[in-house]
PDB file of C-alpha atoms in Angstrom:
ATOM      1  CA  MET M   1      98.839  -0.285   6.255  1.00 37.00           C
ATOM      2  CA  SER M   2     101.331   0.315   3.310  1.00 35.00           C
ATOM      3  CA  SER M   3     103.855  -2.230   2.427  1.00 39.00           C
ATOM      4  CA  ALA M   4     106.915   0.074   2.880  1.00 42.00           C
ATOM      5  CA  PRO M   5     106.856   0.238   6.819  1.00 42.00           C
ATOM      6  CA  MET M   6     106.402  -3.569   6.900  1.00 43.00           C
ATOM      7  CA  SER M   7     109.340  -4.024   4.550  1.00 46.00           C
ATOM      8  CA  LYS M   8     111.616  -1.788   6.699  1.00 44.00           C
ATOM      9  CA  GLU M   9     110.454  -3.691   9.842  1.00 48.00           C
ATOM     10  CA  HIS M  10     111.347  -6.860   8.142  1.00 48.00           C
ATOM     11  CA  ALA M  11     114.735  -5.539   7.122  1.00 44.00           C
ATOM     12  CA  SER M  12     115.399  -4.503  10.729  1.00 44.00           C
ATOM     13  CA  ARG M  13     114.677  -8.025  11.897  1.00 48.00           C
ATOM     14  CA  ILE M  14     117.077  -9.442   9.518  1.00 45.00           C
ATOM     15  CA  GLN M  15     119.853  -7.109  10.702  1.00 46.00           C
ATOM     16  CA  THR M  16     119.077  -7.671  14.587  1.00 42.00           C
ATOM     17  CA  ALA M  17     118.185 -11.413  14.613  1.00 49.00           C
ATOM     18  CA  GLY M  18     120.402 -13.215  17.147  1.00 49.00           C
ATOM     19  CA  VAL M  19     121.975  -9.894  18.215  1.00 57.00           C
ATOM     20  CA  ALA M  20     123.655 -11.425  21.222  1.00 74.00           C
ATOM     21  CA  GLU M  21     126.591 -13.279  19.707  1.00 71.00           C
ATOM     22  CA  MET M  22     127.712 -16.441  21.694  1.00 81.00           C
ATOM     23  CA  LYS M  23     130.894 -17.759  20.478  1.00 82.00           C
ATOM     24  CA  LEU M  24     132.178 -20.994  22.037  1.00 88.00           C
ATOM     25  CA  GLU M  25     135.605 -20.003  23.371  1.00 93.00           C
ATOM     26  CA  VAL M  26     136.779 -22.901  25.512  1.00 97.00           C
ATOM     27  CA  VAL M  27     136.006 -26.485  26.310  1.00 97.00           C
ATOM     28  CA  VAL M  28     137.251 -27.910  29.605  1.00 98.00           C
ATOM     29  CA  ILE M  29     138.942 -31.440  29.423  1.00 98.00           C
ATOM     30  CA  PRO M  30     139.204 -33.294  32.774  1.00 98.00           C
ATOM     31  CA  VAL M  31     142.583 -34.907  33.128  1.00 98.00           C
ATOM     32  CA  ALA M  32     144.433 -36.647  36.094  1.00 98.00           C
ATOM     33  CA  ASP M  33     148.004 -35.670  35.255  1.00 98.00           C
ATOM     34  CA  VAL M  34     148.290 -32.068  33.928  1.00 98.00           C
ATOM     35  CA  ASP M  35     151.958 -32.323  32.845  1.00 98.00           C
ATOM     36  CA  ARG M  36     151.195 -35.627  30.971  1.00 98.00           C
ATOM     37  CA  ALA M  37     148.209 -34.007  29.146  1.00 98.00           C
ATOM     38  CA  LYS M  38     150.363 -30.954  28.313  1.00 98.00           C
ATOM     39  CA  ARG M  39     153.034 -33.201  26.715  1.00 98.00           C
ATOM     40  CA  PHE M  40     150.271 -34.979  24.789  1.00 98.00           C
ATOM     41  CA  TYR M  41     148.513 -32.000  23.247  1.00 98.00           C
ATOM     42  CA  GLY M  42     151.799 -30.221  22.708  1.00 97.00           C
ATOM     43  CA  ASP M  43     153.023 -33.309  20.648  1.00 97.00           C
ATOM     44  CA  LEU M  44     149.780 -33.021  18.471  1.00 96.00           C
ATOM     45  CA  GLY M  45     151.156 -29.688  17.341  1.00 94.00           C
ATOM     46  CA  TRP M  46     148.564 -27.649  19.041  1.00 96.00           C
ATOM     47  CA  GLY M  47     149.335 -24.146  20.143  1.00 95.00           C
ATOM     48  CA  LEU M  48     150.091 -23.653  23.800  1.00 96.00           C
ATOM     49  CA  ASP M  49     148.444 -20.408  24.726  1.00 96.00           C
ATOM     50  CA  ALA M  50     148.808 -20.239  28.437  1.00 96.00           C
ATOM     51  CA  ASP M  51     149.937 -22.282  31.529  1.00 98.00           C
ATOM     52  CA  PHE M  52     149.556 -20.498  34.827  1.00 95.00           C
ATOM     53  CA  ALA M  53     148.931 -21.394  38.464  1.00 96.00           C
ATOM     54  CA  VAL M  54     147.734 -19.696  41.618  1.00 96.00           C
ATOM     55  CA  GLY M  55     149.379 -21.739  44.409  1.00 93.00           C
ATOM     56  CA  ASN M  56     148.742 -25.409  44.391  1.00 92.00           C
ATOM     57  CA  ALA M  57     145.019 -25.286  44.254  1.00 95.00           C
ATOM     58  CA  PHE M  58     144.608 -23.845  40.820  1.00 97.00           C
ATOM     59  CA  ARG M  59     146.313 -24.318  37.412  1.00 98.00           C
ATOM     60  CA  VAL M  60     145.035 -23.781  33.863  1.00 98.00           C
ATOM     61  CA  VAL M  61     146.687 -24.914  30.580  1.00 98.00           C
ATOM     62  CA  GLN M  62     145.154 -23.625  27.328  1.00 98.00           C
ATOM     63  CA  PHE M  63     145.823 -25.241  23.923  1.00 97.00           C
ATOM     64  CA  THR M  64     144.272 -24.319  20.642  1.00 95.00           C
ATOM     65  CA  PRO M  65     144.021 -26.763  17.634  1.00 93.00           C
ATOM     66  CA  PRO M  66     145.521 -25.395  14.435  1.00 89.00           C
ATOM     67  CA  GLY M  67     142.882 -23.309  12.597  1.00 82.00           C
ATOM     68  CA  SER M  68     140.300 -23.682  15.508  1.00 87.00           C
ATOM     69  CA  PRO M  69     138.394 -20.605  16.880  1.00 85.00           C
ATOM     70  CA  CYS M  70     137.835 -22.748  20.086  1.00 92.00           C
ATOM     71  CA  SER M  71     140.412 -23.770  22.590  1.00 96.00           C
ATOM     72  CA  ILE M  72     140.544 -26.370  25.364  1.00 98.00           C
ATOM     73  CA  HIS M  73     141.426 -25.963  29.037  1.00 98.00           C
ATOM     74  CA  PHE M  74     142.786 -28.546  31.458  1.00 98.00           C
ATOM     75  CA  GLY M  75     144.521 -28.201  34.854  1.00 98.00           C
ATOM     76  CA  THR M  76     143.869 -28.255  38.500  1.00 97.00           C
ATOM     77  CA  GLY M  77     140.692 -26.867  40.274  1.00 97.00           C
ATOM     78  CA  LEU M  78     138.876 -26.400  36.958  1.00 96.00           C
ATOM     79  CA  THR M  79     136.159 -29.220  37.028  1.00 97.00           C
ATOM     80  CA  SER M  80     134.765 -32.021  39.142  1.00 97.00           C
ATOM     81  CA  ALA M  81     134.278 -34.178  36.047  1.00 98.00           C
ATOM     82  CA  VAL M  82     135.945 -37.529  36.204  1.00 98.00           C
ATOM     83  CA  PRO M  83     139.286 -37.565  34.233  1.00 98.00           C
ATOM     84  CA  GLY M  84     138.726 -39.072  30.805  1.00 98.00           C
ATOM     85  CA  SER M  85     134.988 -38.624  30.876  1.00 98.00           C
ATOM     86  CA  ALA M  86     134.813 -36.136  27.960  1.00 98.00           C
ATOM     87  CA  ARG M  87     133.474 -37.793  24.827  1.00 96.00           C
ATOM     88  CA  GLY M  88     132.492 -36.758  21.227  1.00 94.00           C
ATOM     89  CA  LEU M  89     134.932 -33.875  20.953  1.00 97.00           C
ATOM     90  CA  TYR M  90     134.767 -33.058  17.215  1.00 96.00           C
ATOM     91  CA  LEU M  91     137.778 -31.929  15.292  1.00 96.00           C
ATOM     92  CA  ILE M  92     136.833 -30.843  11.698  1.00 92.00           C
ATOM     93  CA  VAL M  93     139.262 -31.528   8.932  1.00 91.00           C
ATOM     94  CA  SER M  94     139.127 -31.164   5.200  1.00 87.00           C
ATOM     95  CA  ASP M  95     140.986 -34.366   4.408  1.00 92.00           C
ATOM     96  CA  ILE M  96     140.408 -37.208   6.801  1.00 96.00           C
ATOM     97  CA  GLU M  97     143.040 -39.413   5.507  1.00 97.00           C
ATOM     98  CA  ALA M  98     145.758 -36.722   5.555  1.00 94.00           C
ATOM     99  CA  ALA M  99     144.817 -35.586   8.931  1.00 95.00           C
ATOM    100  CA  ARG M 100     144.942 -39.212  10.344  1.00 98.00           C
ATOM    101  CA  ALA M 101     148.265 -39.714   8.727  1.00 97.00           C
ATOM    102  CA  GLU M 102     149.689 -36.677  10.356  1.00 96.00           C
ATOM    103  CA  LEU M 103     148.471 -37.837  13.769  1.00 97.00           C
ATOM    104  CA  VAL M 104     149.902 -41.250  13.370  1.00 97.00           C
ATOM    105  CA  GLY M 105     153.176 -39.620  12.411  1.00 97.00           C
ATOM    106  CA  ARG M 106     153.046 -37.794  15.716  1.00 96.00           C
ATOM    107  CA  GLY M 107     152.723 -41.052  17.572  1.00 97.00           C
ATOM    108  CA  VAL M 108     149.019 -40.913  18.270  1.00 97.00           C
ATOM    109  CA  ASP M 109     146.970 -44.264  18.257  1.00 98.00           C
ATOM    110  CA  VAL M 110     144.190 -43.238  15.746  1.00 98.00           C
ATOM    111  CA  SER M 111     141.494 -45.622  14.570  1.00 98.00           C
ATOM    112  CA  GLU M 112     141.115 -46.582  10.910  1.00 98.00           C
ATOM    113  CA  VAL M 113     138.946 -44.258   8.938  1.00 98.00           C
ATOM    114  CA  PHE M 114     135.345 -45.225   8.682  1.00 98.00           C
ATOM    115  CA  HIS M 115     132.196 -43.746   7.380  1.00 97.00           C
ATOM    116  CA  ARG M 116     128.312 -44.086   7.861  1.00 95.00           C
ATOM    117  CA  ALA M 117     125.747 -44.396   5.181  1.00 91.00           C
ATOM    118  CA  GLY M 118     123.466 -42.143   7.216  1.00 87.00           C
ATOM    119  CA  PRO M 119     122.766 -40.716  10.640  1.00 86.00           C
ATOM    120  CA  GLY M 120     122.542 -43.505  13.144  1.00 88.00           C
ATOM    121  CA  GLN M 121     123.761 -46.064  10.638  1.00 91.00           C
ATOM    122  CA  PRO M 122     126.558 -48.528  11.520  1.00 95.00           C
ATOM    123  CA  PRO M 123     130.093 -47.704  10.693  1.00 95.00           C
ATOM    124  CA  LEU M 124     131.575 -48.913   7.405  1.00 97.00           C
ATOM    125  CA  SER M 125     135.322 -49.403   6.784  1.00 97.00           C
ATOM    126  CA  GLY M 126     137.127 -46.609   4.823  1.00 97.00           C
ATOM    127  CA  PRO M 127     136.164 -43.094   3.892  1.00 97.00           C
ATOM    128  CA  ASP M 128     132.880 -42.325   2.199  1.00 96.00           C
ATOM    129  CA  PRO M 129     133.276 -43.551  -1.417  1.00 95.00           C
ATOM    130  CA  GLN M 130     131.808 -40.189  -2.663  1.00 93.00           C
ATOM    131  CA  ARG M 131     133.717 -38.245  -0.024  1.00 91.00           C
ATOM    132  CA  ARG M 132     130.559 -36.447   1.082  1.00 90.00           C
ATOM    133  CA  SER M 133     130.925 -34.075   3.964  1.00 89.00           C
ATOM    134  CA  TYR M 134     130.035 -34.978   7.433  1.00 92.00           C
ATOM    135  CA  VAL M 135     130.107 -38.791   7.054  1.00 95.00           C
ATOM    136  CA  SER M 136     133.837 -39.814   7.320  1.00 97.00           C
ATOM    137  CA  PHE M 137     135.471 -40.228  10.712  1.00 98.00           C
ATOM    138  CA  ALA M 138     138.425 -41.387  12.698  1.00 98.00           C
ATOM    139  CA  THR M 139     138.856 -41.420  16.490  1.00 98.00           C
ATOM    140  CA  PHE M 140     141.563 -41.159  19.092  1.00 98.00           C
ATOM    141  CA  SER M 141     141.897 -40.544  22.826  1.00 98.00           C
ATOM    142  CA  ASP M 142     144.152 -38.635  25.038  1.00 98.00           C
ATOM    143  CA  PRO M 143     146.089 -40.403  27.891  1.00 98.00           C
ATOM    144  CA  ASP M 144     143.236 -40.017  30.248  1.00 98.00           C
ATOM    145  CA  GLY M 145     140.625 -41.486  27.740  1.00 98.00           C
ATOM    146  CA  ASN M 146     139.000 -38.251  26.654  1.00 98.00           C
ATOM    147  CA  GLY M 147     137.648 -39.094  23.293  1.00 98.00           C
ATOM    148  CA  TRP M 148     138.294 -37.178  20.064  1.00 98.00           C
ATOM    149  CA  LEU M 149     136.458 -37.530  16.789  1.00 98.00           C
ATOM    150  CA  LEU M 150     137.913 -36.415  13.386  1.00 98.00           C
ATOM    151  CA  GLN M 151     135.238 -35.529  10.894  1.00 96.00           C
ATOM    152  CA  GLU M 152     135.677 -34.555   7.247  1.00 94.00           C
ATOM    153  CA  ILE M 153     133.818 -31.645   6.047  1.00 88.00           C
ATOM    154  CA  LYS M 154     134.588 -30.296   2.635  1.00 80.00           C
ATOM    155  CA  THR M 155     131.539 -28.085   1.972  1.00 72.00           C
ATOM    156  CA  ARG M 156     129.280 -26.966   4.989  1.00 68.00           C
ATOM    157  CA  LEU M 157     125.449 -27.029   5.102  1.00 69.00           C
ATOM    158  CA  PRO M 158     123.729 -23.759   5.587  1.00 58.00           C
ATOM    159  CA  GLY M 159     123.062 -22.356   8.944  1.00 55.00           C
ATOM    160  CA  ARG M 160     126.721 -22.187  10.129  1.00 57.00           C
ATOM    161  CA  GLY M 161     128.366 -19.081  11.407  1.00 50.00           C
ATOM    162  CA  LEU M 162     130.662 -17.060   9.084  1.00 52.00           C
ATOM    163  CA  SER M 163     133.561 -17.686  11.615  1.00 52.00           C
ATOM    164  CA  ASN M 164     133.208 -21.379  10.681  1.00 55.00           C
ATOM    165  CA  MET M 165     133.116 -21.033   7.009  1.00 58.00           C
ATOM    166  CA  ASP M 166     135.708 -22.561   4.818  1.00 63.00           C
ATOM    167  CA  VAL M 167     136.852 -21.178   1.395  1.00 72.00           C
ATOM    168  CA  PRO M 168     134.876 -23.722  -0.793  1.00 66.00           C
ATOM    169  CA  SER M 169     131.709 -22.941   1.139  1.00 66.00           C
ATOM    170  CA  LEU M 170     132.182 -19.159   0.847  1.00 74.00           C
ATOM    171  CA  THR M 171     132.982 -19.479  -2.835  1.00 79.00           C
ATOM    172  CA  ASP M 172     129.770 -21.341  -3.406  1.00 75.00           C
ATOM    173  CA  PHE M 173     127.765 -18.676  -1.550  1.00 75.00           C
ATOM    174  CA  LEU M 174     129.445 -15.867  -3.549  1.00 83.00           C
ATOM    175  CA  ARG M 175     128.645 -17.515  -6.846  1.00 84.00           C
ATOM    176  CA  GLU M 176     125.099 -18.141  -5.897  1.00 84.00           C
ATOM    177  CA  ALA M 177     124.742 -14.518  -4.492  1.00 84.00           C
ATOM    178  CA  GLU M 178     126.136 -13.287  -7.790  1.00 86.00           C
ATOM    179  CA  GLU M 179     123.456 -15.113  -9.827  1.00 86.00           C
ATOM    180  CA  ARG M 180     120.751 -13.979  -7.635  1.00 86.00           C
ATOM    181  CA  HIS M 181     121.877 -10.407  -7.385  1.00 88.00           C
ATOM    182  CA  GLY M 182     121.981 -10.235 -11.214  1.00 83.00           C
ATOM    183  CA  LYS M 183     118.286 -10.729 -11.365  1.00 82.00           C
ATOM    184  CA  TYR M 184     117.716  -8.125  -8.618  1.00 83.00           C
ATOM    185  CA  GLU M 185     120.010  -5.531 -10.023  1.00 79.00           C
ATOM    186  CA  SER M 186     118.184  -5.491 -13.394  1.00 79.00           C
ATOM    187  CA  THR M 187     115.104  -3.887 -11.875  1.00 81.00           C
ATOM    188  CA  ALA M 188     116.271  -2.403  -8.578  1.00 80.00           C
ATOM    189  CA  PRO M 189     117.258   1.310  -7.993  1.00 81.00           C
ATOM    190  CA  LYS M 190     120.938   2.110  -7.907  1.00 80.00           C
ATOM    191  CA  HIS M 191     122.643   0.561  -4.978  1.00 82.00           C
ATOM    192  CA  HIS M 192     126.003  -0.836  -3.890  1.00 82.00           C
ATOM    193  CA  TRP M 193     126.259  -4.665  -4.409  1.00 84.00           C
ATOM    194  CA  SER M 194     128.054  -5.158  -1.089  1.00 86.00           C
ATOM    195  CA  GLY M 195     124.840  -4.529   0.986  1.00 86.00           C
ATOM    196  CA  TRP M 196     122.766  -7.047  -1.002  1.00 87.00           C
ATOM    197  CA  TYR M 197     125.487  -9.636  -0.918  1.00 87.00           C
ATOM    198  CA  ALA M 198     125.936  -9.327   2.797  1.00 86.00           C
ATOM    199  CA  ALA M 199     122.207  -9.569   3.626  1.00 86.00           C
ATOM    200  CA  TYR M 200     121.912 -12.485   1.137  1.00 86.00           C
ATOM    201  CA  ILE M 201     124.796 -14.571   2.701  1.00 82.00           C
ATOM    202  CA  VAL M 202     123.743 -13.846   6.227  1.00 79.00           C
ATOM    203  CA  ALA M 203     120.222 -15.038   5.394  1.00 79.00           C
ATOM    204  CA  ARG M 204     121.568 -18.190   3.813  1.00 75.00           C
ATOM    205  CA  GLN M 205     123.676 -18.869   6.766  1.00 69.00           C
ATOM    206  CA  ARG M 206     120.540 -18.684   8.885  1.00 67.00           C
ATOM    207  CA  GLY M 207     118.974 -21.482   6.777  1.00 65.00           C
ATOM    208  CA  ARG M 208     116.969 -19.522   4.428  1.00 72.00           C
ATOM    209  CA  THR M 209     116.430 -20.847   0.894  1.00 78.00           C
ATOM    210  CA  PRO M 210     118.022 -19.097  -2.029  1.00 82.00           C
ATOM    211  CA  GLU M 211     114.638 -17.583  -2.886  1.00 85.00           C
ATOM    212  CA  GLU M 212     113.904 -16.461   0.533  1.00 85.00           C
ATOM    213  CA  ALA M 213     117.458 -15.018   1.003  1.00 84.00           C
ATOM    214  CA  ALA M 214     117.130 -12.986  -2.176  1.00 87.00           C
ATOM    215  CA  LYS M 215     113.802 -11.662  -0.961  1.00 89.00           C
ATOM    216  CA  ASP M 216     115.378 -10.823   2.486  1.00 88.00           C
ATOM    217  CA  ALA M 217     118.275  -9.010   0.697  1.00 87.00           C
ATOM    218  CA  GLY M 218     115.930  -7.004  -1.296  1.00 86.00           C
ATOM    219  CA  LEU M 219     113.861  -5.927   1.815  1.00 88.00           C
ATOM    220  CA  HIS M 220     117.238  -5.142   3.471  1.00 86.00           C
ATOM    221  CA  MET M 221     118.212  -2.781   0.672  1.00 83.00           C
ATOM    222  CA  GLU M 222     114.677  -1.160   0.872  1.00 81.00           C
ATOM    223  CA  GLY M 223     115.248  -0.541   4.522  1.00 77.00           C
ATOM    224  CA  ALA M 224     118.633   0.898   4.021  1.00 70.00           C
ATOM    225  CA  ARG M 225     117.437   3.524   1.611  1.00 64.00           C
TER     226      ARG M 225
END
């Protein structure tokens, strides 16, 4: 069998892998007092998207944290979970100290910032001295006891969706793609750089190494011709 059909088949797999997108839209928060929870999350500065009821048996309130693609729901008739039983709800911030200071200024009881030397390690006081991503935290709870965790992320690891990518991460990917594309372009047939860049970045987001992503991007361009 010649290599060309295999290359096109591989390129097709790159395009169609994970075709069914599943974007987390809403997390339900169990609360005992809907109006009290509404005041709390409104005071955080979160956006109130909806508040509607059907009789006395059903009510849903939706808030969205600033910059978040995912919202929260709470209300009446939404869940049988015990109020206050939600734990480990992550809020990603680029500056843990600034985010904590803002919450404190809004009257929220927030823990001191702490960090962990590694996964499963005990907490240490203060933010990570090197300000590495994923290791600095602060916590707070809503009036029912649902627990929120602030986590500082400045640069994301590969494997995250483009919808979650921040500017520094995308900048790094583009610079990396530019370098790899230069090596490809010197010997490749005439093509538009955008197709190669797109295939490369998607491959890197799926956890491929730079070398593997460059190969995938090249195969994608072969299949596109």
